[in-house]
Every structure is written in C-alpha cells, then in structure tokens.
C-alpha cells in the first residue's frame, strides 16, 4: 500500500491526522537533518498501521515535505 503524506518536522508533538482526500498529515519532533525526520516518520507510521518499522519506507520525496510512503503487508 502506498500513501501520500505531508510532513511537519520540528513539531511540538508527534501525530498522524487523516485528511479528507485520503492523504495524511504527519507531525514529527525530529529535525529534517541527515534523514532524522524520515526515520521518525517511518517509526510513527509503523505504529499507526501496526506493522514493523522495516516494512515502511519513503519511496518519493525523501528531501521534500510531501512524500509517498510504501507500507508492505497492507
């Protein structure tokens, strides 16, 4: 399964909010430096969808705030 997300890095809290268009807004505390935000996004999405972290990856937009995430097993 692939999902579209919009990321807000350096947020005060971590959360995932479904949007009406089927995408998600993801807030993470990690800064967008050296892949820290992408790592935090993968962990948060894995928890949200109840899959292993290794099954979540960023496939498009690794340096952008709009990303496509692939979740294996869903």
XYZ file of N, CA and C in Angstrom:
222
model
N 0.845 -1.166 0.000
C 0.000 0.000 0.000
C 0.896 1.236 0.000
N 0.505 2.223 -0.759
C 1.221 3.495 -0.780
C 0.292 4.596 -0.311
N 0.828 5.492 0.502
C 0.043 6.624 0.988
C 0.813 7.911 0.739
N 0.077 8.989 0.535
C 0.666 10.317 0.405
C 0.610 10.992 1.758
N 1.703 11.653 2.126
C 1.731 12.370 3.396
C 2.314 13.760 3.196
N 1.940 14.654 4.101
C 2.572 15.971 4.193
C 3.174 16.049 5.582
N 4.444 16.380 5.652
C 5.198 16.316 6.901
C 5.428 17.712 7.477
N 5.288 17.797 8.798
C 5.684 18.995 9.533
C 6.756 18.562 10.529
N 8.007 18.816 10.186
C 9.133 18.448 11.047
C 9.323 19.510 12.126
N 10.050 19.144 13.182
C 10.298 20.016 14.333
C 8.997 20.475 14.989
N 8.014 19.608 14.990
C 6.736 19.898 15.630
C 6.862 19.720 17.141
N 5.939 20.280 17.886
C 5.965 20.123 19.344
C 5.467 18.752 19.773
N 4.697 18.095 18.900
C 4.171 16.767 19.225
C 4.256 15.880 17.999
N 4.095 14.589 18.208
C 4.100 13.649 17.094
C 2.686 13.113 16.903
N 2.183 13.210 15.682
C 0.827 12.741 15.418
C 0.647 12.451 13.942
N -0.399 11.664 13.654
C -0.812 11.390 12.281
C -2.281 11.742 12.190
N -2.629 12.574 11.208
C -4.011 13.007 11.022
C -4.464 12.643 9.619
N -5.507 11.791 9.484
C -6.047 11.501 8.153
C -6.728 12.749 7.584
N -6.530 12.990 6.305
C -7.149 14.124 5.631
C -8.270 13.630 4.720
N -9.235 14.500 4.384
C -10.382 14.072 3.577
C -10.029 13.521 2.197
N -8.893 13.918 1.635
C -8.520 13.452 0.297
C -7.829 12.091 0.311
N -7.723 11.464 1.494
C -7.094 10.145 1.593
C -5.629 10.193 1.958
N -5.055 11.383 2.032
C -3.656 11.507 2.449
C -3.609 11.723 3.963
N -2.394 11.897 4.483
C -2.214 12.055 5.924
C -1.300 13.231 6.204
N -1.547 13.919 7.314
C -0.636 14.952 7.808
C 0.149 14.315 8.949
N 1.464 14.382 8.872
C 2.319 13.748 9.870
C 3.184 14.815 10.534
N 3.071 14.916 11.861
C 3.894 15.826 12.647
C 4.936 15.007 13.399
N 6.203 15.391 13.267
C 7.278 14.715 13.990
C 8.162 15.752 14.677
N 8.740 15.361 15.801
C 9.615 16.253 16.560
C 11.003 16.363 15.940
N 11.419 15.371 15.203
C 12.779 15.317 14.655
C 13.006 16.412 13.611
N 14.215 16.938 13.544
C 14.534 17.936 12.514
C 14.793 17.256 11.173
N 14.601 17.994 10.082
C 14.836 17.416 8.757
C 16.315 17.439 8.381
N 17.149 16.825 9.209
C 18.599 16.827 9.006
C 19.094 15.384 9.022
N 19.901 15.025 8.043
C 20.516 13.697 7.955
C 19.507 12.550 8.033
N 18.306 12.758 7.512
C 17.304 11.694 7.480
C 16.612 11.427 8.802
N 16.820 12.277 9.803
C 16.211 12.056 11.123
C 14.689 12.129 11.047
N 14.165 13.073 10.289
C 12.708 13.200 10.171
C 12.126 11.997 9.436
N 12.783 11.538 8.379
C 12.292 10.367 7.649
C 12.272 9.132 8.538
N 13.279 8.981 9.368
C 13.340 7.857 10.305
C 12.178 7.926 11.290
N 11.920 9.124 11.820
C 10.814 9.309 12.763
C 9.471 9.071 12.094
N 9.346 9.482 10.836
C 8.102 9.268 10.084
C 7.838 7.775 9.926
N 8.855 7.025 9.555
C 8.694 5.575 9.367
C 8.288 4.892 10.668
N 8.891 5.300 11.784
C 8.525 4.719 13.081
C 7.081 5.039 13.446
N 6.676 6.286 13.251
C 5.332 6.711 13.599
C 4.279 6.015 12.738
N 4.552 5.910 11.444
C 3.604 5.252 10.540
C 3.526 3.758 10.833
N 4.639 3.144 11.164
C 4.625 1.721 11.523
C 3.738 1.487 12.741
N 3.845 2.337 13.747
C 2.992 2.215 14.928
C 1.521 2.439 14.566
N 1.250 3.430 13.744
C -0.122 3.782 13.373
C -0.815 2.642 12.619
N -0.086 2.002 11.692
C -0.664 0.936 10.870
C -0.376 -0.468 11.428
N 0.257 -0.550 12.591
C 0.540 -1.824 13.268
C 1.350 -2.785 12.396
N 2.455 -2.255 11.854
C 3.392 -3.070 11.085
C 4.791 -2.848 11.648
N 5.746 -3.652 11.219
C 7.132 -3.467 11.633
C 7.725 -2.249 10.940
N 8.642 -1.602 11.611
C 9.294 -0.424 11.045
C 10.008 -0.756 9.737
N 10.541 -1.965 9.639
C 11.263 -2.362 8.422
C 10.330 -2.463 7.210
N 9.010 -2.527 7.431
C 8.032 -2.629 6.350
C 7.562 -1.276 5.843
N 8.108 -0.188 6.378
C 7.713 1.169 5.988
C 8.918 1.865 5.372
N 8.713 2.479 4.200
C 9.820 3.195 3.559
C 9.308 4.398 2.773
N 10.165 5.390 2.639
C 9.882 6.572 1.839
C 10.294 6.251 0.411
N 9.344 6.285 -0.536
C 9.683 5.942 -1.916
C 9.792 7.176 -2.805
N 9.124 8.266 -2.445
C 9.211 9.505 -3.218
C 9.270 10.670 -2.243
N 10.156 11.624 -2.490
C 10.199 12.851 -1.715
C 11.028 12.796 -0.451
N 12.153 12.101 -0.478
C 12.951 11.963 0.743
C 13.459 13.302 1.276
N 13.581 14.323 0.418
C 14.034 15.636 0.880
C 12.946 16.703 0.752
N 11.707 16.270 0.612
C 10.582 17.178 0.433
C 9.606 16.983 1.587
N 8.716 17.968 1.829
C 7.735 17.785 2.893
C 6.505 17.007 2.414
N 6.377 16.795 1.118
C 5.332 15.928 0.572
C 6.004 14.636 0.137
N 5.536 13.532 0.681
C 6.200 12.247 0.449
C 5.191 11.177 0.078
N 5.696 10.125 -0.543
C 4.920 8.907 -0.772
C 5.596 7.821 0.048
N 4.797 7.170 0.891
C 5.283 6.143 1.802
C 4.726 4.792 1.347
N 5.580 3.781 1.315
C 5.136 2.441 0.993
C 5.108 1.607 2.264
N 3.966 0.928 2.465
C 3.794 0.058 3.634
C 3.590 -1.356 3.109
N 4.548 -2.226 3.388
C 4.447 -3.614 2.951
C 3.520 -4.388 3.871
N 2.789 -5.326 3.319
C 1.917 -6.152 4.128
C 0.553 -5.546 4.380
N 0.253 -4.422 3.782
C -1.066 -3.790 3.938
C -1.751 -3.693 2.607
